[in-house]
CSV table of C-alpha atoms and ligand atoms in Angstrom, one decimal:
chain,number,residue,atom,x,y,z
A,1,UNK,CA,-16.3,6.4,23.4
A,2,UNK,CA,-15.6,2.9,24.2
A,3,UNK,CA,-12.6,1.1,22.3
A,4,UNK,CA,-13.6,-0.8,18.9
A,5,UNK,CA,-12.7,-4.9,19.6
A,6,UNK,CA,-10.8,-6.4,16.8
A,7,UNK,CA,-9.7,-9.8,15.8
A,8,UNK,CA,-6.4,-10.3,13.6
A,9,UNK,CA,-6.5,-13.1,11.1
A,10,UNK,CA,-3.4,-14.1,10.3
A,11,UNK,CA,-0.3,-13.2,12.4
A,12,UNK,CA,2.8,-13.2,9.8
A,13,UNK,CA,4.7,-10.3,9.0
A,14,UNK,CA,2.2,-7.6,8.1
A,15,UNK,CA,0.3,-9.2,10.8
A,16,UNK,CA,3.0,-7.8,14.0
A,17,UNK,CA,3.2,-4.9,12.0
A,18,UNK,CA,-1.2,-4.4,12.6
A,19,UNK,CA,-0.3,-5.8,16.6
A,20,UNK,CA,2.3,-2.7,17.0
A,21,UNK,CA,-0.1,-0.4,15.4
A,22,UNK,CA,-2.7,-1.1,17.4
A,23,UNK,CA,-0.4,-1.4,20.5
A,24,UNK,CA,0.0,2.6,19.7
A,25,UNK,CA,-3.3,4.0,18.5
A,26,UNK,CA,-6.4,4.8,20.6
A,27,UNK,CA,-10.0,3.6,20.4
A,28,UNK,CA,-9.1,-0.2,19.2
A,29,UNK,CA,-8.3,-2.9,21.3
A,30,UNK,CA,-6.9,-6.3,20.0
A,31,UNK,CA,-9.0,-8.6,21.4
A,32,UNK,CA,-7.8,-12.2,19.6
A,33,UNK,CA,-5.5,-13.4,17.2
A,34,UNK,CA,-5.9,-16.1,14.6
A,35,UNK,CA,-3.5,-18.3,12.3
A,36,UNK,CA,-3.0,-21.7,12.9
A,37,UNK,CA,0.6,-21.4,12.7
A,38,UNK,CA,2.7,-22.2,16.2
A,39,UNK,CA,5.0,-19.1,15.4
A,40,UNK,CA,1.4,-17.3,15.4
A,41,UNK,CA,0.6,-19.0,19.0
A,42,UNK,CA,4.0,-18.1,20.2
A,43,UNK,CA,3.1,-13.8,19.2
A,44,UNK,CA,-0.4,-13.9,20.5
A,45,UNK,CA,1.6,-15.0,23.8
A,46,UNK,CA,4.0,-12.4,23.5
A,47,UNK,CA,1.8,-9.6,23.0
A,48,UNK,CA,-0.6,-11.6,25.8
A,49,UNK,CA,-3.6,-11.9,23.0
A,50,UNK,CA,-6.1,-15.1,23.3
A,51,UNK,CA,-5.3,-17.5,19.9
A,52,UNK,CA,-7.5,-19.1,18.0
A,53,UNK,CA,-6.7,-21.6,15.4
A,54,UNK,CA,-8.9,-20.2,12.7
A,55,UNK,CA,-11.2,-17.4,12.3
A,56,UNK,CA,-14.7,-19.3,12.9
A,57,UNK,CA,-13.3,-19.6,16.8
A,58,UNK,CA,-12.1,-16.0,17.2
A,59,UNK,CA,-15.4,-14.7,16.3
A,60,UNK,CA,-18.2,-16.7,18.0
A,61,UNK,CA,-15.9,-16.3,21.1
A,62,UNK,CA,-14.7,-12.9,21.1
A,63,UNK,CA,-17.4,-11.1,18.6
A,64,UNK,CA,-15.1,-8.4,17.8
A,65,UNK,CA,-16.8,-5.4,16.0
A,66,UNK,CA,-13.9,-5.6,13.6
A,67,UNK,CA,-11.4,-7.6,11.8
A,68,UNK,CA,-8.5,-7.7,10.2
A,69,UNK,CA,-7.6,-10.2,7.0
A,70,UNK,CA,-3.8,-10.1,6.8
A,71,UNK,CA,-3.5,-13.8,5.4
A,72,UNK,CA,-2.1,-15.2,2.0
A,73,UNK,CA,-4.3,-13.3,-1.1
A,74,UNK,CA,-6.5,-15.9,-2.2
A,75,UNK,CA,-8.5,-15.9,1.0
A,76,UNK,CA,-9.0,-12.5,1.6
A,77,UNK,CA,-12.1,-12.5,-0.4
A,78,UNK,CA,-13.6,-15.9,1.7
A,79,UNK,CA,-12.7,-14.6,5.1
A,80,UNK,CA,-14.1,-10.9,4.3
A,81,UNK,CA,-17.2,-12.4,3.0
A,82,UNK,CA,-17.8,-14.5,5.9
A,83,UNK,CA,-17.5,-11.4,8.1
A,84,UNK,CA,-19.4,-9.3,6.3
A,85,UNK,CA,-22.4,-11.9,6.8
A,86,UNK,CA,-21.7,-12.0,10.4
A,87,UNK,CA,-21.9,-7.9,10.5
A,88,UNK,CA,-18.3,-7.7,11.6
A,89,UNK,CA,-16.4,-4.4,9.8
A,90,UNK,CA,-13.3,-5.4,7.7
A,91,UNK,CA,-9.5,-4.2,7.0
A,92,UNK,CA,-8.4,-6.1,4.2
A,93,UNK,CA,-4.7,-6.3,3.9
A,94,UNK,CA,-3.9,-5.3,-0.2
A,95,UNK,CA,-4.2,-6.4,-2.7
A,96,UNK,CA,-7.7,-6.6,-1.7
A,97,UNK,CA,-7.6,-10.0,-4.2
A,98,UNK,CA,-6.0,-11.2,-7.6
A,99,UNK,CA,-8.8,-10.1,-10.1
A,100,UNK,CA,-11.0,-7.4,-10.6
A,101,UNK,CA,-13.9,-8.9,-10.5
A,102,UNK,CA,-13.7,-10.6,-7.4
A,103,UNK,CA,-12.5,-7.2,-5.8
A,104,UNK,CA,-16.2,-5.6,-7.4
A,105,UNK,CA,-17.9,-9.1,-6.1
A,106,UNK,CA,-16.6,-8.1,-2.3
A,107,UNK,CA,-17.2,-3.9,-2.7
A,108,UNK,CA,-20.6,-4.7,-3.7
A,109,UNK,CA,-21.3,-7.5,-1.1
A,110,UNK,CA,-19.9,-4.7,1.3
A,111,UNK,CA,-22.0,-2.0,0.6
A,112,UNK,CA,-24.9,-4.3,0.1
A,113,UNK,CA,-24.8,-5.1,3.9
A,114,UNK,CA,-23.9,-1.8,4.9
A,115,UNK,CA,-20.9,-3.0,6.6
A,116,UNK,CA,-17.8,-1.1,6.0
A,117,UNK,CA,-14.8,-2.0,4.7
A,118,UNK,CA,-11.4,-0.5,4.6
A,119,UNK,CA,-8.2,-1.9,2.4
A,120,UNK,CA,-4.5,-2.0,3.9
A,121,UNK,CA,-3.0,0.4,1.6
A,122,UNK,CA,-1.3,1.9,4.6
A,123,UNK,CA,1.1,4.4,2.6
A,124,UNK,CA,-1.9,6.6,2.4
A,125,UNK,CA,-1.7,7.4,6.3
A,126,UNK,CA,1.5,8.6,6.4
A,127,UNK,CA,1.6,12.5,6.6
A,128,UNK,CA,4.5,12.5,4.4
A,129,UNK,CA,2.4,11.2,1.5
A,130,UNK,CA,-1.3,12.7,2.6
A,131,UNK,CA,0.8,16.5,2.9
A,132,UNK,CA,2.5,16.1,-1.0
A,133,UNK,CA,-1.6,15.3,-1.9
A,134,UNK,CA,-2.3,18.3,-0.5
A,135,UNK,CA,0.6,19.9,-2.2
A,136,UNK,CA,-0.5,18.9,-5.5
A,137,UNK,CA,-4.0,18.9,-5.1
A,138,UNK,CA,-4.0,22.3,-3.5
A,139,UNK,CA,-2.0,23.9,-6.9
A,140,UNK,CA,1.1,24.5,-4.8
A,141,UNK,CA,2.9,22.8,-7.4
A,142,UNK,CA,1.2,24.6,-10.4
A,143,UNK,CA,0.1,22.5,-12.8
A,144,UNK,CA,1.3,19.0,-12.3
A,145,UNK,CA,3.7,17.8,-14.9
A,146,UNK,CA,5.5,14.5,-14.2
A,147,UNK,CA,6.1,12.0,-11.8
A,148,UNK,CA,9.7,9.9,-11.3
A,149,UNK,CA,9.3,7.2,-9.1
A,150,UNK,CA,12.5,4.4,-8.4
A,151,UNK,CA,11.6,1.4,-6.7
A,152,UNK,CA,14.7,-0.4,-6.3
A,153,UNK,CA,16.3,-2.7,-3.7
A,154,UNK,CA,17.6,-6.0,-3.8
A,155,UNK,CA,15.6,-8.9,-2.0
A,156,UNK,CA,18.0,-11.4,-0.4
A,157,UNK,CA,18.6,-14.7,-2.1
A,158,UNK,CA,16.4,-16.9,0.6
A,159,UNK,CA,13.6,-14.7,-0.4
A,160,UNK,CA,13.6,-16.7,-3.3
A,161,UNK,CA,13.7,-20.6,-1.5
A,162,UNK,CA,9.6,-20.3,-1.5
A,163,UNK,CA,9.0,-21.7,-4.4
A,164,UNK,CA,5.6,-19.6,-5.2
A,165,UNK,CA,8.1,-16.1,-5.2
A,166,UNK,CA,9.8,-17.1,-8.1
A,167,UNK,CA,6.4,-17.6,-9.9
A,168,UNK,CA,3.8,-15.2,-11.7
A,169,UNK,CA,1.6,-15.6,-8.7
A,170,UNK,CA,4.1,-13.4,-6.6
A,171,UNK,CA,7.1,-10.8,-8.1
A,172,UNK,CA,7.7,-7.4,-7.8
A,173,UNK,CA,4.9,-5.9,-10.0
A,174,UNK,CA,2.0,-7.7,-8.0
A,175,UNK,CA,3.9,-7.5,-4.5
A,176,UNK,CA,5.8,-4.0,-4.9
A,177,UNK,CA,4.9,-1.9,-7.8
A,178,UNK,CA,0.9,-2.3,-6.4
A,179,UNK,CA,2.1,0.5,-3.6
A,180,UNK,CA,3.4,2.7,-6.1
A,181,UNK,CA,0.3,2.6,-8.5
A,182,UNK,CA,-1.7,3.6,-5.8
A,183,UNK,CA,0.5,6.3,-4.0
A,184,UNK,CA,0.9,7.9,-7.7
A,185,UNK,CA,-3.9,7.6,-7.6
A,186,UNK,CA,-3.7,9.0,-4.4
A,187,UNK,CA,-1.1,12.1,-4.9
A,188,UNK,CA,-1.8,12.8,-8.2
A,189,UNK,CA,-5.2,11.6,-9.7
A,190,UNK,CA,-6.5,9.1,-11.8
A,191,UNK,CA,-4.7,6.9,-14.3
A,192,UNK,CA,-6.3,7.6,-18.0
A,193,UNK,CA,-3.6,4.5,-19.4
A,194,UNK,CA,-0.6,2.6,-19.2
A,195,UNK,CA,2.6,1.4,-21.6
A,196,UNK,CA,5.4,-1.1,-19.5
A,197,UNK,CA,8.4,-3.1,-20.5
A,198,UNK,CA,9.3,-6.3,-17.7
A,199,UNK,CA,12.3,-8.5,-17.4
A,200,UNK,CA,13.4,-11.5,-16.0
A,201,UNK,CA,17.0,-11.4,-17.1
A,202,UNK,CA,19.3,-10.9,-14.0
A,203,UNK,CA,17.1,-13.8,-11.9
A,204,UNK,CA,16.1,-15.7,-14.8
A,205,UNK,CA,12.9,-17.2,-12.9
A,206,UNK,CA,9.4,-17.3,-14.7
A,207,UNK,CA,8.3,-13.8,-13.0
A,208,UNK,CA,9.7,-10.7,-14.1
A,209,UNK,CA,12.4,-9.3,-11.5
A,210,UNK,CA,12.5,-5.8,-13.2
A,211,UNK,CA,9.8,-3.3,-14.9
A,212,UNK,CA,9.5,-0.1,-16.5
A,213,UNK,CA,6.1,1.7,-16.4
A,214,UNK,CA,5.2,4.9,-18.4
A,215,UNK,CA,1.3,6.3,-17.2
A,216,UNK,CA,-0.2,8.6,-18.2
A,217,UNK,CA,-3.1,10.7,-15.9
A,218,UNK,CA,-6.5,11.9,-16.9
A,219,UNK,CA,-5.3,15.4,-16.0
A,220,UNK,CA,-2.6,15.2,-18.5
A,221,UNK,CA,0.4,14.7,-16.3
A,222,UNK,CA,3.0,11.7,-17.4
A,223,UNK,CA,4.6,9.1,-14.6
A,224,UNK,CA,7.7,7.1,-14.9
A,225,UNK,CA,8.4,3.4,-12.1
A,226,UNK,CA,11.2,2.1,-12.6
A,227,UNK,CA,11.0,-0.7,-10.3
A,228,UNK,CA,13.7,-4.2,-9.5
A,229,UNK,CA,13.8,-6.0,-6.9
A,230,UNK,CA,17.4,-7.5,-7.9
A,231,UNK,CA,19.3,-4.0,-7.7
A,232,UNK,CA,21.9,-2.8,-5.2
A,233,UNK,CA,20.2,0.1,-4.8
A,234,UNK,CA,18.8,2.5,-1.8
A,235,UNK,CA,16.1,4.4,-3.6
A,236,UNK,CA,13.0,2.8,-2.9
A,237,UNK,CA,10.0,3.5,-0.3
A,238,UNK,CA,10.9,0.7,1.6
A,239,UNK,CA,14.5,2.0,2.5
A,240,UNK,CA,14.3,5.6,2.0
A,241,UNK,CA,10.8,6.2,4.3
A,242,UNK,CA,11.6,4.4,7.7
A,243,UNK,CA,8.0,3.6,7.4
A,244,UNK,CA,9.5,-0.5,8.5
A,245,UNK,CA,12.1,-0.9,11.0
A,246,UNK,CA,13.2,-4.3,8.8
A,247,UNK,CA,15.0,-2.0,6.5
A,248,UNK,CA,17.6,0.2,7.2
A,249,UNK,CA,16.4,3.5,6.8
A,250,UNK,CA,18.8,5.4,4.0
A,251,UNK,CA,18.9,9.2,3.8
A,252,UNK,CA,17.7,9.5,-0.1
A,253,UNK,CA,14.9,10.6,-2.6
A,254,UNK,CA,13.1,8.0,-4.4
A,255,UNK,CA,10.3,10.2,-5.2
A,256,UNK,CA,9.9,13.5,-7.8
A,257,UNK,CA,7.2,14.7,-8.6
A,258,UNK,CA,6.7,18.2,-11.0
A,259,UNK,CA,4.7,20.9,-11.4
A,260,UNK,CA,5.0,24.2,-13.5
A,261,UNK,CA,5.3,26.5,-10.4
A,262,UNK,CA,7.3,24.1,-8.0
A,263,UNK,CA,8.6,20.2,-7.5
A,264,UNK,CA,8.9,17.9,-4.7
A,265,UNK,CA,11.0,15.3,-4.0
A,266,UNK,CA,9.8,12.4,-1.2
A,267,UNK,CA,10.5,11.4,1.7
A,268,UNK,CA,12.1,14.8,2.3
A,269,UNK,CA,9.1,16.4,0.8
A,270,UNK,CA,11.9,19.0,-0.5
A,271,UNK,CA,10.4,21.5,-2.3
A,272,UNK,CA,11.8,23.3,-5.5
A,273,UNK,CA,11.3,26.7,-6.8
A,274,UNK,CA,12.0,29.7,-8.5
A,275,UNK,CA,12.2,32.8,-5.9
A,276,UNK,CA,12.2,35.6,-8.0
A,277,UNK,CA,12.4,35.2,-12.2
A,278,UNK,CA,11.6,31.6,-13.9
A,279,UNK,CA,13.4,29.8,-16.5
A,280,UNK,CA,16.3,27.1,-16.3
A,281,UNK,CA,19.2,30.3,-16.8
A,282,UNK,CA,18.1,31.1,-12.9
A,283,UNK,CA,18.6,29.8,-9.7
A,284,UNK,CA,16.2,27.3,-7.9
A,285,UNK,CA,15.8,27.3,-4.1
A,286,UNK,CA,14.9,24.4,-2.4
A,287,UNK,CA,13.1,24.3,1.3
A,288,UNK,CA,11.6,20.9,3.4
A,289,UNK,CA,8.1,21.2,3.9
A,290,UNK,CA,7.2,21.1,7.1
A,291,UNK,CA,4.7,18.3,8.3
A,292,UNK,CA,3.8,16.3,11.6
A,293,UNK,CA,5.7,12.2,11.2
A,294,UNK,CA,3.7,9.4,12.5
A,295,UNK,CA,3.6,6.3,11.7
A,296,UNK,CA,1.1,4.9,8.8
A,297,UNK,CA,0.3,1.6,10.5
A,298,UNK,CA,-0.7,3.3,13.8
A,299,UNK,CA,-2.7,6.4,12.0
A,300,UNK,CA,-4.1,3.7,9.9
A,301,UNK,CA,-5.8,1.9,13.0
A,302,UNK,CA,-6.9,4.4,14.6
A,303,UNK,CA,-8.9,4.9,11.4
A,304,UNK,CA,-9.7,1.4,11.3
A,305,UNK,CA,-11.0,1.8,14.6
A,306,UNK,CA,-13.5,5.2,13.5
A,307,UNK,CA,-14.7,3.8,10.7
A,308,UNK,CA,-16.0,0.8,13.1
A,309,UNK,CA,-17.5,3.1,14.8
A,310,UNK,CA,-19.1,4.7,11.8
A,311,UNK,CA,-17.2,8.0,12.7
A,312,UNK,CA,-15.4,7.8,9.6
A,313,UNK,CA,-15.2,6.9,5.9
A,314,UNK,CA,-13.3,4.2,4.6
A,315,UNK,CA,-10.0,6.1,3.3
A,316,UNK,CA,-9.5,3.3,0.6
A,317,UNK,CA,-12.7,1.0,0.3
A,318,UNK,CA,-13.1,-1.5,-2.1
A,319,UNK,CA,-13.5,0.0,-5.5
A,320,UNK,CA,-10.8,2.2,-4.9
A,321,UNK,CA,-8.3,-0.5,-4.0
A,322,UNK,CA,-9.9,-2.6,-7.1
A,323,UNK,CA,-9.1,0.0,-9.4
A,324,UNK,CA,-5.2,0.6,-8.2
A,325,UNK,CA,-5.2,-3.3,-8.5
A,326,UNK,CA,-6.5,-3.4,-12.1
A,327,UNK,CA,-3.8,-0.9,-13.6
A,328,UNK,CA,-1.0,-3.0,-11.7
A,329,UNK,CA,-2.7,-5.8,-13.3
A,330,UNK,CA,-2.6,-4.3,-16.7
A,331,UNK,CA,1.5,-4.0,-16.3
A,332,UNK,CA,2.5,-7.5,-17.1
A,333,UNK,CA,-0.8,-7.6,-20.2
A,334,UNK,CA,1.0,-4.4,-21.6
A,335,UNK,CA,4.7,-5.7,-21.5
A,336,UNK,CA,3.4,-8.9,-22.4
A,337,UNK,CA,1.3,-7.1,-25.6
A,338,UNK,CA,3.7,-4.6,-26.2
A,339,UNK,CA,0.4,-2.1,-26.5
A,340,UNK,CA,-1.1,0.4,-24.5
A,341,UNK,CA,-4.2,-0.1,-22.0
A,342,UNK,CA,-6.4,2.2,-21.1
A,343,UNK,CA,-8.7,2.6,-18.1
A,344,UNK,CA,-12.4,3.4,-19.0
B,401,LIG,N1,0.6,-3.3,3.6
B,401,LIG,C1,1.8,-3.8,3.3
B,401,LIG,O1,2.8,-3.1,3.2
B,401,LIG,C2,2.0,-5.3,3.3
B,401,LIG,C3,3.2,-5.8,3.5
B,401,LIG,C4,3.4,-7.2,3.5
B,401,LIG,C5,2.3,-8.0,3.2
B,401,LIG,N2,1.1,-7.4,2.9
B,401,LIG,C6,-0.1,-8.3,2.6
B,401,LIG,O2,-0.5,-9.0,3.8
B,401,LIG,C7,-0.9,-10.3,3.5
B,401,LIG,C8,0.0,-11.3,4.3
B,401,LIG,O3,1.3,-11.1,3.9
B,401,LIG,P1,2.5,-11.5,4.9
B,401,LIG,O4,3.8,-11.0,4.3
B,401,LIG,O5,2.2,-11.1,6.3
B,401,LIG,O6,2.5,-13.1,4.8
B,401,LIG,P2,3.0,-14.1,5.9
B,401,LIG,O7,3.2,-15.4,5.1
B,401,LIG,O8,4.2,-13.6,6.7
B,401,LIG,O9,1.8,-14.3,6.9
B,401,LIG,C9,0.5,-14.8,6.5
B,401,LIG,C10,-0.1,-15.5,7.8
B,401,LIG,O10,-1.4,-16.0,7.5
B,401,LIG,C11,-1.5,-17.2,8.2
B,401,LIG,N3,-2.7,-18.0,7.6
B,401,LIG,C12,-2.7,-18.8,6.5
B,401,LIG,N4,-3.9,-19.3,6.4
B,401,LIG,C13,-4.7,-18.8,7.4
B,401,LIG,C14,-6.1,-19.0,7.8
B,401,LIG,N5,-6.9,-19.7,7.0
B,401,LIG,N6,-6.5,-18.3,8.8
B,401,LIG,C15,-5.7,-17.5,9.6
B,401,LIG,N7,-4.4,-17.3,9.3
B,401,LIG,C16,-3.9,-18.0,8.2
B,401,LIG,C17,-0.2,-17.9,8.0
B,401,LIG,O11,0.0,-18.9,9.0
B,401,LIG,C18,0.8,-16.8,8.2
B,401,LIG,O12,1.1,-16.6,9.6
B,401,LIG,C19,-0.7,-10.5,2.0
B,401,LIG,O13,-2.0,-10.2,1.4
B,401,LIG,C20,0.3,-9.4,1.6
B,401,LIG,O14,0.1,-8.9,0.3
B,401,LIG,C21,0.9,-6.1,3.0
């Protein structure tokens, strides 16, 4: 098997997070990076990559048989469509756009030239979420009931100096929540509709800094977010997982999900249950399933690097990732409505 060559387009944050996982997985090699930004230059140097100032360049020189989009949103859907005429497979960083129907317009152009293409929601490689899917998928759990989910942390104050943050066009329920609505897809099923309540009052900017989501799933069960990014508070993903080395890593739960046999709480993946009689007069006993860590970004390139090589399907193509973004969509319409939305 030789080694799938990929470019990187755009080199900011999530962009050295792609360089370290491919630094660490086998069967890809980086072969070019480009962003026309200096700092980009100055990381291609230190990870001794060839730059290119935009993506036109990379590709007629280095022909990768793959590519990463990891720039702003709005151009995922022009870069991926310009690699996807040029036959050159695609990892799309999420959300895989800002509207549904431009998500549909790139899944279809996709699978119309038979070149593959795999979205960035990376929290679906880590074994910690794939083993509670199995969990719940296998019945371990019983019948799933509920899902808690806490997504709060406090962004620093010079987050906020870019002005676009403090606008619709970013905040916590397009930037944030968007992981949550599609661990919840993957872990526990398809989302049948939605009910949410946002608020803006503790930053007071334009976009909300705080929502509340209720979902409910086709199979029945009922999901609670609670989500802020203005909160000094450790029980989020971000802090609780170690999935990032940029935030301290905080020994919590931010996660609970419920079944009528058993219940789990995540990261820990701590598992609840009743040894011998059921019923809330008895004692629960608690374990940690076990499973083997790795790190999502890594596990997700070495995908990256199989589907290239057609040894693999897409874990999250494009339909998928345009439904998770449609319900976070629907958030802010059903706050702003005060209604429900359902999914067809
Ligand atoms: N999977 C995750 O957990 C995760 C985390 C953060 C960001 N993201 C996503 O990754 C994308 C980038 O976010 P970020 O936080 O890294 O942003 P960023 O601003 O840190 O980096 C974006 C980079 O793209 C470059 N760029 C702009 N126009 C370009 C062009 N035409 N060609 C090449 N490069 C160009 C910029 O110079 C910049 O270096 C966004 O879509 C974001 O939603 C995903």
């Amino acid at each position: 098997m030789s080694d799938s060559k990929i470019g990187l387009i755009g080199a900011g944050a999530i962009g050295r997070a792609h360089l370290v996982g491919a630094a660490g997985a086998k069967g890809v090699e980086i072969v070019g990076i480009a962003d026309p930004n200096p700092a980009a230059q100055a990381l291609a140097e230190e990870f001794s990559i060839p730059w290119f100032k935009d993506h036109r360049a990379l590709i007629d020189e280095t022909k990768p048989d793959g590519a990463i989009v990891a720039t702003p949103n709005a151009l995922h859907v022009p870069i991926a469509l310009e690699l996807i005429a040029a036959g050159t497979a695609v990892l799309v960083e999420k959300p895989i756009t800002d509207s549904v129907d431009e998500g549909l317009r790139l899944g279809r152009a996709a699978a119309d030239a038979e070149v593959p293409l795999l979205v960035g929601h990376h929290r679906r490689h880590n074994p910690i979420i794939r083993t509670a899917r199995a969990l719940v998928q296998g019945g371990q759990l019983g019948r799933l009931v509920s899902a808690s989910v806490l997504a709060t942390f406090l962004k620093h104050d010079a987050y906020f100096n870019e002005a676009w943050r403090r606008t619709p066009a970013a905040g916590p329920v397009l930037i944030n929540l968007i992981h949550e609505i599609d661990l919840l897809r993957f872990v526990c099923g398809e989302i049948e509709s939605l009910q949410a309540v946002t608020s803006n009052a503790i930053r007071g900017f334009e976009v909300e800094d705080t929502a509340a989501t209720l979902l409910c799933f086709k199979s029945g069960a009922i999901a609670t977010i609670t989500l802020s990014d203005s909160a000094a508070a450790p029980w989020s993903w971000d802090l609780s997982s170690g999935e990032n080395p940029a935030f301290p890593k905080t020994p919590v739960e931010s996660h609970f999900l419920c079944g009528t046999e058993a219940s789990i709480a995540l990261p820990t993946l701590r598992m609840w249950r009743y040894p011998g009689e059921r019923g809330w007069l008895q004692p629960l006993q608690d374990e940690e399933v076990r499973f083997d860590a790795a790190n999502p970004y890594i596990e997700q390139m070495r995908h990256f690097g199989a589907v290239i090589r057609r040894e693999e399907q897409p874990l999250t193509d494009a339909f998928d990732a345009t439904r998770t973004l449609e319900v976070t969509l629907a958030v802010r319409d059903a706050a702003r409505s005060g209604t429900t939305i359902r999914f067809g």
